[in-house]
CSV table of C-alpha atoms in Angstrom, one decimal:
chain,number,residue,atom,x,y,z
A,1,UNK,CA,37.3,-72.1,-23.0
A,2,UNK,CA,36.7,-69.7,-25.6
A,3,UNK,CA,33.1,-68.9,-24.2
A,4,UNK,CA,34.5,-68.5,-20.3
A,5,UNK,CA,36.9,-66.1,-21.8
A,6,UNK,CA,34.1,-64.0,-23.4
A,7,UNK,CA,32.1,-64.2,-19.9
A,8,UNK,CA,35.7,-63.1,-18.0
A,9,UNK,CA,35.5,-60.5,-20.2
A,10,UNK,CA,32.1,-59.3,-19.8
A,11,UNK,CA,32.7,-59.5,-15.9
A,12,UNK,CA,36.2,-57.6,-16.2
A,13,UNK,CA,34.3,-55.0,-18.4
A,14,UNK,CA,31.3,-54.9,-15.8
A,15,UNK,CA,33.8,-54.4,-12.8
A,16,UNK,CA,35.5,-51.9,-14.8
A,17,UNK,CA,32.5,-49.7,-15.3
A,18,UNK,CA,31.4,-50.7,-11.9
A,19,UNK,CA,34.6,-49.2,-10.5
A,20,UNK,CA,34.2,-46.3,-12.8
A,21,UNK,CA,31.0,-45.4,-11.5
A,22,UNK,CA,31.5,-45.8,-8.2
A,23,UNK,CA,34.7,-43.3,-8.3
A,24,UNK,CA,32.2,-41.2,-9.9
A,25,UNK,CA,30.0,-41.2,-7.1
A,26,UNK,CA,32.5,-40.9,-4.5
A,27,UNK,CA,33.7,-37.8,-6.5
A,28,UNK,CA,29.9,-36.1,-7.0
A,29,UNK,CA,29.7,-37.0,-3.1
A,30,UNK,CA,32.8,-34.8,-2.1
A,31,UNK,CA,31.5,-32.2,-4.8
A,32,UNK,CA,28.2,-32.4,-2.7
A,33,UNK,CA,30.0,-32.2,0.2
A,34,UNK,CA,32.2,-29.1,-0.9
A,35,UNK,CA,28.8,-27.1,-2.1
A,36,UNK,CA,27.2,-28.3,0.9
A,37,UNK,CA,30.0,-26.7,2.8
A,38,UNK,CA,30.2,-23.4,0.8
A,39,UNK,CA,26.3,-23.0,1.1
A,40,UNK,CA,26.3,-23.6,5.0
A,41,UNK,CA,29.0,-21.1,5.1
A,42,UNK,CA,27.4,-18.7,2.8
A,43,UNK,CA,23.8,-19.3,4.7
A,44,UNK,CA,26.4,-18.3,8.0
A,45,UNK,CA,27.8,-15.5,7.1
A,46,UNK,CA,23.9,-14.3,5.4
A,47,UNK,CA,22.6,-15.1,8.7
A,48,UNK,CA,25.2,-13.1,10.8
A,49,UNK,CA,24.8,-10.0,8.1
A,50,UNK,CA,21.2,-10.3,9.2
A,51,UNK,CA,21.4,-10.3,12.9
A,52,UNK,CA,23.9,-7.4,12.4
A,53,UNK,CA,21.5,-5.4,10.3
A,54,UNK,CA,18.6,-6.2,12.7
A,55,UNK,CA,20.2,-4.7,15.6
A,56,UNK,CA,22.0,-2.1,13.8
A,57,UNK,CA,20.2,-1.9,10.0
A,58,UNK,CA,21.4,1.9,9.2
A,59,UNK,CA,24.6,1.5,11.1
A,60,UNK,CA,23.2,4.0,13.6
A,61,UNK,CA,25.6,3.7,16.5
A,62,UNK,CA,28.3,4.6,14.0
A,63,UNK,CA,26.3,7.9,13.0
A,64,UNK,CA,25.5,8.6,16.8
A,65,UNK,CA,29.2,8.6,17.7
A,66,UNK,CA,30.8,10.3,15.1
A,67,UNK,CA,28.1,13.3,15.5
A,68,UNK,CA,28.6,13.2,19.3
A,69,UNK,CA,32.4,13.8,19.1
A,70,UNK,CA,31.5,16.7,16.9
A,71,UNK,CA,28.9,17.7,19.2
A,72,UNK,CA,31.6,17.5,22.3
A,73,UNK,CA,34.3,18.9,20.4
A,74,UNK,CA,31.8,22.1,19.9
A,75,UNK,CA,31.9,21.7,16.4
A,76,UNK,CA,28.4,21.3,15.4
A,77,UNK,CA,24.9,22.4,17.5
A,78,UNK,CA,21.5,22.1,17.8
A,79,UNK,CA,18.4,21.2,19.6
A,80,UNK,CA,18.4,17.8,19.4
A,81,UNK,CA,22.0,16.9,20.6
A,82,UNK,CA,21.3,17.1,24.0
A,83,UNK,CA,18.8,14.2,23.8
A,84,UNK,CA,21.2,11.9,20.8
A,85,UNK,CA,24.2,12.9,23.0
A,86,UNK,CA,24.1,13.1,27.3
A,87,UNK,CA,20.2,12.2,28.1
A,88,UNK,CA,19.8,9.6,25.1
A,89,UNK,CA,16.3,10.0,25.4
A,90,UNK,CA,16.5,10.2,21.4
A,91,UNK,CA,18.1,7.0,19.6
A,92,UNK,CA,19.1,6.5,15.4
A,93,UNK,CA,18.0,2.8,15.7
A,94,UNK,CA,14.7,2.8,13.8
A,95,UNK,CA,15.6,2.5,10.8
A,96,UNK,CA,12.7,3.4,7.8
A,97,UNK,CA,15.1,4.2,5.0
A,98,UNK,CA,19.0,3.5,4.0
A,99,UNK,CA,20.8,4.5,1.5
A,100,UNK,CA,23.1,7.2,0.4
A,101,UNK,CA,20.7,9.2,2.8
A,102,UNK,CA,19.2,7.1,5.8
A,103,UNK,CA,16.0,7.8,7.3
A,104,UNK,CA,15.2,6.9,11.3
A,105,UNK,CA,11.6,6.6,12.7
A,106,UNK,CA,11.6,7.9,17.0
A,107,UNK,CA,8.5,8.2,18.7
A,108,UNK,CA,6.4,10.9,16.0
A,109,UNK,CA,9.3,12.0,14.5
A,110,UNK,CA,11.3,11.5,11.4
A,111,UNK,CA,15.2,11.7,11.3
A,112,UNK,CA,16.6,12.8,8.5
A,113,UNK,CA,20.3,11.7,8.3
A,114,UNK,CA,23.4,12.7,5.4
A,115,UNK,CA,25.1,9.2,4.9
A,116,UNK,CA,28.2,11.3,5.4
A,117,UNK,CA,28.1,11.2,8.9
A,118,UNK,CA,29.0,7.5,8.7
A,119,UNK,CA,32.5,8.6,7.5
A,120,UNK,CA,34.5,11.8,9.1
A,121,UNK,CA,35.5,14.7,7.2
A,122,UNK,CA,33.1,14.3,4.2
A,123,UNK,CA,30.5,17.0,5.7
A,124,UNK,CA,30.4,20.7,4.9
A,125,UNK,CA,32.9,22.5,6.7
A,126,UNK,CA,33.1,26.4,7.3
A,127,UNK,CA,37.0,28.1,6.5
A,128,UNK,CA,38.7,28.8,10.1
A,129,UNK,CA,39.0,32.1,11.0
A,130,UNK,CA,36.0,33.5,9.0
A,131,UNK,CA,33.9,36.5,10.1
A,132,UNK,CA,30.2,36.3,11.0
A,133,UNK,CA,29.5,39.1,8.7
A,134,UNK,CA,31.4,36.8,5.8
A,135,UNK,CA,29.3,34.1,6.5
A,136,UNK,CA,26.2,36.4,6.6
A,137,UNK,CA,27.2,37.1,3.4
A,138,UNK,CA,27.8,33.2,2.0
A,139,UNK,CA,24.6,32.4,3.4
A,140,UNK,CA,22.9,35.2,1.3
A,141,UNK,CA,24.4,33.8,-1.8
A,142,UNK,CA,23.8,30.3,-1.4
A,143,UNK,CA,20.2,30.9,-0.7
A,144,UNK,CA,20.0,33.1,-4.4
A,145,UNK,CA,21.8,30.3,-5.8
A,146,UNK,CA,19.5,27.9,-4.4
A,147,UNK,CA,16.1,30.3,-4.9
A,148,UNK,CA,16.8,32.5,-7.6
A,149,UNK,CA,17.3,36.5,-7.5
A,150,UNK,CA,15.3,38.2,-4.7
A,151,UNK,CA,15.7,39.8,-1.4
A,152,UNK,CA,16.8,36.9,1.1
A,153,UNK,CA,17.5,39.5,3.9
A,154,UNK,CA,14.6,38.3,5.6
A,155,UNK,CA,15.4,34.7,5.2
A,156,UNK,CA,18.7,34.8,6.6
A,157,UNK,CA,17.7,36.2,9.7
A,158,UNK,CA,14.9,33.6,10.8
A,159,UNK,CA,17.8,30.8,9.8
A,160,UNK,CA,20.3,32.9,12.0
A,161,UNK,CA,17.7,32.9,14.7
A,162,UNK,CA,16.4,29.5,14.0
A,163,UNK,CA,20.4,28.3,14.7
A,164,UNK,CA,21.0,30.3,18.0
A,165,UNK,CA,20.1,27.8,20.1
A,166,UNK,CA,21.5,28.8,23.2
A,167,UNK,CA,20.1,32.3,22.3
A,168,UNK,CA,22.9,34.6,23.0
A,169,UNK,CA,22.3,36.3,20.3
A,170,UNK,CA,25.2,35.4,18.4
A,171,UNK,CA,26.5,32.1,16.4
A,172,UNK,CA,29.3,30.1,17.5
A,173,UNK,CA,31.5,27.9,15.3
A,174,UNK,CA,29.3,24.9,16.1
A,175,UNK,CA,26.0,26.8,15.1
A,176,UNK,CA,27.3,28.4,12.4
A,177,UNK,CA,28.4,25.1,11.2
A,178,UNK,CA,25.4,23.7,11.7
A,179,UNK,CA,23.4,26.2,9.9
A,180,UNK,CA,26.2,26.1,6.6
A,181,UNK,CA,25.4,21.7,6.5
A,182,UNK,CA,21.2,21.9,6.8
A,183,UNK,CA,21.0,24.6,4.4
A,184,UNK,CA,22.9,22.4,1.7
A,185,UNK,CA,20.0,19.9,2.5
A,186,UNK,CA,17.5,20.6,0.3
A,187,UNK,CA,14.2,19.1,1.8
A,188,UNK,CA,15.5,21.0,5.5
A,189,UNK,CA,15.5,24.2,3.5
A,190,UNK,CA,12.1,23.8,1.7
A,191,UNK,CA,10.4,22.5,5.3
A,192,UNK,CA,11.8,25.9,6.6
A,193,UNK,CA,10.9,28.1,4.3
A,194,UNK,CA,7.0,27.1,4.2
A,195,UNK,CA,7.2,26.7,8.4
A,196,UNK,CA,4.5,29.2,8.3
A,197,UNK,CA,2.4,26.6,6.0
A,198,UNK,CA,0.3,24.2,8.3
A,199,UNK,CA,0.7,21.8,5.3
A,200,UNK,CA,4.3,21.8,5.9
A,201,UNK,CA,5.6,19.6,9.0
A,202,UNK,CA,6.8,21.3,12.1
A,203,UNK,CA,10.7,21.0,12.9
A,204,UNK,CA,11.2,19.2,15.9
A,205,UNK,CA,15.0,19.7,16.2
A,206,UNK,CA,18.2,19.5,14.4
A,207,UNK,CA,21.9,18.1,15.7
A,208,UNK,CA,24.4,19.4,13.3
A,209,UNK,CA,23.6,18.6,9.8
A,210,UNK,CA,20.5,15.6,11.2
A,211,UNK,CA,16.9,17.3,11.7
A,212,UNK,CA,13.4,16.0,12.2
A,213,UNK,CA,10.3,16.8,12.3
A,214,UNK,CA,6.6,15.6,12.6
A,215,UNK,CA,5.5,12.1,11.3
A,216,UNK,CA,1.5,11.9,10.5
A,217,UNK,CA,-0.4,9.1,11.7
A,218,UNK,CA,-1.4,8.1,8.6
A,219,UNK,CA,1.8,8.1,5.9
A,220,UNK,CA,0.2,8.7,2.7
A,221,UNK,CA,-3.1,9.2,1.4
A,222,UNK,CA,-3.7,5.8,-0.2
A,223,UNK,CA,-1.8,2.5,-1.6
A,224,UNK,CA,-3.2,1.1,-4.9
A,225,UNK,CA,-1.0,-1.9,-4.8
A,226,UNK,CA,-1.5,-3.2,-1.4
A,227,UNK,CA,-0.2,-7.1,-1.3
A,228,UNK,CA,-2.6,-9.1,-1.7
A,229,UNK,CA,-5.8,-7.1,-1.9
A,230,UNK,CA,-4.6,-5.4,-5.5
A,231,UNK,CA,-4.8,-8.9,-7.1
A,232,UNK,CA,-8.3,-9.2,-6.1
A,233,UNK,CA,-9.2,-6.1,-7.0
A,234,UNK,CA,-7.9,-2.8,-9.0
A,235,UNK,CA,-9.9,-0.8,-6.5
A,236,UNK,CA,-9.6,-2.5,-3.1
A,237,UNK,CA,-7.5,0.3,-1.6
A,238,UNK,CA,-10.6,1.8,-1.3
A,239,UNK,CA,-11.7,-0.3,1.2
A,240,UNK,CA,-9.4,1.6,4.1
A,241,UNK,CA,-10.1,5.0,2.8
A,242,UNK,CA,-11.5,7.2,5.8
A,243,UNK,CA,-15.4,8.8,4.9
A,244,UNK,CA,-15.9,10.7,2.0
A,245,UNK,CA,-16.3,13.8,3.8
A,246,UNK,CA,-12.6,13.1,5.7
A,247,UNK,CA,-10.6,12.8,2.7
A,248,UNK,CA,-12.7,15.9,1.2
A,249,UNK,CA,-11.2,17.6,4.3
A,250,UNK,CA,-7.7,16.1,3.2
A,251,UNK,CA,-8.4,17.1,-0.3
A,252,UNK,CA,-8.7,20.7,1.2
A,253,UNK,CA,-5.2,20.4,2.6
A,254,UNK,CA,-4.0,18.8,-0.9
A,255,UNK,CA,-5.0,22.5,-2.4
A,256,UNK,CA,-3.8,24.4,0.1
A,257,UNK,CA,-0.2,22.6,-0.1
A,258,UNK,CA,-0.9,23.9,-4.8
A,259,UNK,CA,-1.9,27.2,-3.3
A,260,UNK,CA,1.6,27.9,-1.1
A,261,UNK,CA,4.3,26.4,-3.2
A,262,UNK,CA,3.0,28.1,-6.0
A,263,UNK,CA,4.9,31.2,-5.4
A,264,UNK,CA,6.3,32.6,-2.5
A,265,UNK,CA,8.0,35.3,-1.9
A,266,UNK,CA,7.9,35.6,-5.6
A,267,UNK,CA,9.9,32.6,-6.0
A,268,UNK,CA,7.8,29.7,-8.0
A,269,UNK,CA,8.0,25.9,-6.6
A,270,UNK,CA,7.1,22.4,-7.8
A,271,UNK,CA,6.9,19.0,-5.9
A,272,UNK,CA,8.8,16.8,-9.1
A,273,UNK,CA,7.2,13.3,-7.6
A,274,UNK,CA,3.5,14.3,-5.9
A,275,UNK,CA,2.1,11.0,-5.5
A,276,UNK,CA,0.1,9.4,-2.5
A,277,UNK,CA,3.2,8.1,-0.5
A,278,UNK,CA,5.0,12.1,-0.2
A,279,UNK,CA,1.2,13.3,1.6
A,280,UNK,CA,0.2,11.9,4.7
A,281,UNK,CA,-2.4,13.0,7.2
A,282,UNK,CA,-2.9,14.1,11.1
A,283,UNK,CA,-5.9,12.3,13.1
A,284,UNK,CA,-7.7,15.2,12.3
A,285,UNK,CA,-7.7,14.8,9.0
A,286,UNK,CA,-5.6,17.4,8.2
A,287,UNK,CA,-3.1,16.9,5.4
A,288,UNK,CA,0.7,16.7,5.6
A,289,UNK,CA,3.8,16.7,3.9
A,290,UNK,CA,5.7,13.8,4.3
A,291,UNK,CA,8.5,13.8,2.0
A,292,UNK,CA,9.9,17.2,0.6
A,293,UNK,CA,13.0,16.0,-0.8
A,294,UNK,CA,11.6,16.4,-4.4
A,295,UNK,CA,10.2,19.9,-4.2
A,296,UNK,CA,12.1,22.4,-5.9
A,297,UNK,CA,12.5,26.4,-7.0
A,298,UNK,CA,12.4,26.9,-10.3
A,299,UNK,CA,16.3,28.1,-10.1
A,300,UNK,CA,17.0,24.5,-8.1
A,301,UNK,CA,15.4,23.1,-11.4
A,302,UNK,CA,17.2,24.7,-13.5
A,303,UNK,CA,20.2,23.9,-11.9
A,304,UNK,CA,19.4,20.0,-11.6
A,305,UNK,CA,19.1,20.8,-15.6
A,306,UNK,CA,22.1,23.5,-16.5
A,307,UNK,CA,24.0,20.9,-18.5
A,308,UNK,CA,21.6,19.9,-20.4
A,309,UNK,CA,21.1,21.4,-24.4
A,310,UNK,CA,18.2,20.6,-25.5
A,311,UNK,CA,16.2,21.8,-29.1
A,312,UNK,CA,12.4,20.6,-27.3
A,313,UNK,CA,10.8,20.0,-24.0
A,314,UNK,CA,11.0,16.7,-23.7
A,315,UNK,CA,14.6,16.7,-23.5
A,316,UNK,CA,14.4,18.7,-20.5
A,317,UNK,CA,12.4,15.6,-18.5
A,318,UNK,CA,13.7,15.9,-14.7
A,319,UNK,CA,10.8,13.3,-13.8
A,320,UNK,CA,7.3,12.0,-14.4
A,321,UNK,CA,6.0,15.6,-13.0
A,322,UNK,CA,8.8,17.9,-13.9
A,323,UNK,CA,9.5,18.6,-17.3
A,324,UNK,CA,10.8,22.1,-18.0
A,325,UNK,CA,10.8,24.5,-21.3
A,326,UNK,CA,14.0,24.6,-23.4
A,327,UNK,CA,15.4,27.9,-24.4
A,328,UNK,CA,15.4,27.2,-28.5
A,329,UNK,CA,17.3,29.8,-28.5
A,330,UNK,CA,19.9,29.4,-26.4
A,331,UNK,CA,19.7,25.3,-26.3
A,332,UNK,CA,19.6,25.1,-22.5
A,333,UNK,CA,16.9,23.7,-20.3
A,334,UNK,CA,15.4,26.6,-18.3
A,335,UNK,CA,13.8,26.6,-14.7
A,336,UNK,CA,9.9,26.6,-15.8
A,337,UNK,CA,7.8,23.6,-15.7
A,338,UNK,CA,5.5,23.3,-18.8
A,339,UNK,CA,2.6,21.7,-16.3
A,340,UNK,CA,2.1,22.5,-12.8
A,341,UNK,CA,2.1,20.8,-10.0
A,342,UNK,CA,-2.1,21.5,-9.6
A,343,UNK,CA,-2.1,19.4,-12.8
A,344,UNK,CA,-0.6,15.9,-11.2
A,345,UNK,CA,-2.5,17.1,-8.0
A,346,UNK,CA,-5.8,16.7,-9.7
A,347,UNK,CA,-5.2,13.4,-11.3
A,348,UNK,CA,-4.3,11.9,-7.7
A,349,UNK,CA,-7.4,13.7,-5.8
A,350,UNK,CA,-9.6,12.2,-8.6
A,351,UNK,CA,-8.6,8.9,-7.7
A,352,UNK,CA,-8.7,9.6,-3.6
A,353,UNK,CA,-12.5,11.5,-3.8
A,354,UNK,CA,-14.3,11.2,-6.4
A,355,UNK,CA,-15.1,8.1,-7.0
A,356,UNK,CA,-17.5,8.3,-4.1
A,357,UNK,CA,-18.4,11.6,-4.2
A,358,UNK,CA,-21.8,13.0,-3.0
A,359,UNK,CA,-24.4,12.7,-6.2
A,360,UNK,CA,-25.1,16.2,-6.2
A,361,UNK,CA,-21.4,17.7,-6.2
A,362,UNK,CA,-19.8,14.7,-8.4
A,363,UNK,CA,-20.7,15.8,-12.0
A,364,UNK,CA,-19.4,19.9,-11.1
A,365,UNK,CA,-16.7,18.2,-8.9
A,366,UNK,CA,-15.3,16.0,-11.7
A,367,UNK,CA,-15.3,18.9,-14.0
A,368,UNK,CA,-13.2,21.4,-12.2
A,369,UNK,CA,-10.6,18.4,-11.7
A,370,UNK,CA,-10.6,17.9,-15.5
A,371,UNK,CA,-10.0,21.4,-15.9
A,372,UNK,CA,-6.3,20.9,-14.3
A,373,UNK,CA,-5.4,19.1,-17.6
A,374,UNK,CA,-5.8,22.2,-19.4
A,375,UNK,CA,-3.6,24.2,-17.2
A,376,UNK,CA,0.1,23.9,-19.3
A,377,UNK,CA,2.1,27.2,-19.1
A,378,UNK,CA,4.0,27.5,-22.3
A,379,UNK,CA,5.3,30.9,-21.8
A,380,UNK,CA,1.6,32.4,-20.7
A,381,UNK,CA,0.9,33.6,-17.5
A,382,UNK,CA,-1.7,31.0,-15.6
A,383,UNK,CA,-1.7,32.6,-12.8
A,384,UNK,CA,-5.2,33.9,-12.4
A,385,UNK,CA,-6.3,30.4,-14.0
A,386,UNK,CA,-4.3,28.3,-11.1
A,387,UNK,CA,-6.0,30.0,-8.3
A,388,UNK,CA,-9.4,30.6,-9.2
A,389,UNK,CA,-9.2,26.4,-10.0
A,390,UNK,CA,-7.9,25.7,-6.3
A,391,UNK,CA,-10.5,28.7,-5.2
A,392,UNK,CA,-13.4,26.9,-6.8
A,393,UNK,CA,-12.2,23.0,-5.9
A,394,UNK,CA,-12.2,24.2,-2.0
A,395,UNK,CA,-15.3,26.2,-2.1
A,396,UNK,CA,-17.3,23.4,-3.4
A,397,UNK,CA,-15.5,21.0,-1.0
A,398,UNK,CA,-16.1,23.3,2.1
A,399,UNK,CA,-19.5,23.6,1.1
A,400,UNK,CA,-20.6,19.9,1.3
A,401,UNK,CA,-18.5,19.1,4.1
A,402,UNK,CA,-18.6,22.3,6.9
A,403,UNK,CA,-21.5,21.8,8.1
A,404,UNK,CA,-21.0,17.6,8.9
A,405,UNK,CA,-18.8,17.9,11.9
A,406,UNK,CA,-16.0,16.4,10.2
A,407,UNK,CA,-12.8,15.2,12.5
């Protein structure tokens, strides 16, 4: 008896855990269950956000509709709102870039769009009533807050002109208004003021505060981490690098683009990321800005800076190109780069022509491009220094490649 009692036991203790484990596994199963829910509803909801952004990634219907009630209210102008806004021949639905500022890609053109215009009444706006000689005059001081002291007279009347676009010869509210919100952008201003630079992209049209202009065929010069070539081989960008002699012609471009924004008008700029995505180039082989966003004056520096203090240079870093001299004196970050941008530019051409360089030019060639690391301002004028570098990089480049019928 005492012995079935022990094996009752053992059974009643077996059943007992058996019952325990089973309510354990009919609890893990309705855990399963919930998850499996949660994760089908989260893969739902991940899957609908996709779609959505597929068909409308940079929300562009959104942007197209509140800039075409401006548009039709007469609020804002430009060339391009006849073609976003009644013919629709132009669309914001290829989207390149989103962000705080989006970026749209139609036919060869780039859009450049404020992420403003996805909410109303966060733009620019011009004070009712004012005077077209007042905003003349706002205009004028914006652009020698933006530039530095000069004589912007010039300036103001190619922007006046530029935003007359039914060419009366006057500026209504929407023009005006248009002008006041591009003119805030920095990269719109920059591509205007170096129009007359064939280095610079041509602006294809502007709709209020949006503008675009010319997209290269090829979008930078080279990639050195192309996925998965880079892991075979440091150096395989190389491999879809045009001839020698068409990225000398590019090169040419390269200096050209050191030689303009190096001062005009008097007024000093620098590109604060030049790297091998922000240049791109035409069939031709001709070299293009594609991204000005980061070139600035040396007053728009030292304004990115002015509260800063600072007691050395290196506490004046803007970026990996753009460190600027501090005032010891007065403990404040100033406006002047310690390196120019020919400096960076040499490091990235060396790496885009001279590993293959002719055998005859390579030794002088490699020389002259070491010579950029020696160009650091410091207070001295470089100025004679800077051009006869870019003078003597071109000659030598033109030389090899001008009689070769390069395209």
């Amino acid at each position: 008896m005492r012995k079935w009692r022990r094996v009752k036991c053992y059974v009643d203790t077996a059943k007992g855990f058996g019952l325990l484990l089973l309510a354990l596994i009919m609890k893990g199963l309705e855990e399963v269950k919930k998850r499996a829910r949660c994760v089908g509803l989260v893969l739902f909801v991940l899957l609908v956000w996709l779609i959505y952004s597929r068909l409308d990634p940079c929300r562009g219907r959104i942007i197209t509709s509140n800039l075409c009630r401006d548009f039709f209210r007469g609020e804002v102008s430009g060339r391009l709102c006849s073609r976003l806004c009644r013919e629709e021949t132009v669309q914001l639905s290829v989207c390149v870039e989103n962000g705080a500022r989006k970026t749209f890609w139609w036919d060869d053109m780039l859009l450049r769009v404020p992420g403003a215009l996805e909410e109303t009444g966060r733009e620019v706006t011009l004070m009712e009533g004012m005077l077209p000689s007042e905003f003349m005059a706002l205009l004028l001081d914006h652009l020698q807050l933006l530039l530095g002291p000069g004589d912007f007279h010039s300036l103001v009347r190619q922007l006046k002109k530029f935003a007359d676009f039914n060419e009366d010869g006057k500026l209504s509210l929407g023009e005006a208004q248009s002008l006041w919100r591009l003119v805030h952008d920095r990269e719109f201003l920059v591509i205007f003021i170096f129009q007359h630079s064939i280095i610079f992209p041509p602006l294809n049209g502007t709709c209020g505060s949006i503008f675009g202009f010319q997209y290269p065929e090829e979008d930078k010069l080279y990639d050195k981490d192309i996925f998965p070539l880079h892991l075979l081989s440091a150096n395989a960008y190389r491999w879809f690098l045009p001839s020698w002699e068409q990225r000398a012609k590019v090169a040419v471009g390269v200096l050209d683009l050191m030689f303009d924004i190096y001062e005009d008008n008097h007024i000093k700029f620098f590109m604060c990321d030049i790297t091998p995505a922000v240049i791109g180039h035409t069939g031709g082989h001709e070299a293009l800005v594609t991204d000005a966003r980061n070139i600035f004056s040396s007053a728009m520096l030292a304004n990115a800076l002015e509260n800063r203090t600072c007691t050395h240079d290196h506490h004046c870093h803007y970026s990996s190109y753009c460190t600027t001299m501090c005032d010891t004196l007065q403990q404040r970050c100033t406006g002047e780069v310690t390196k120019p941008t020919l400096w960076q530019a040499c490091l990235m051409l060396k790496e885009y022509i001279l590993f293959d360089a002719p055998e005859k030019i390579r030794v002088t060639l490699d020389r002259l491009l070491q010579r950029c690391s020696h160009l650091i301002i410091y207070g001295q004028s470089i100025d004679m220094s800077h051009v006869i570098l870019i003078t003597d990089l071109k000659t030598i480049l033109w030389d090899h490649i001008k009689n070769m019928n390069v395209r």
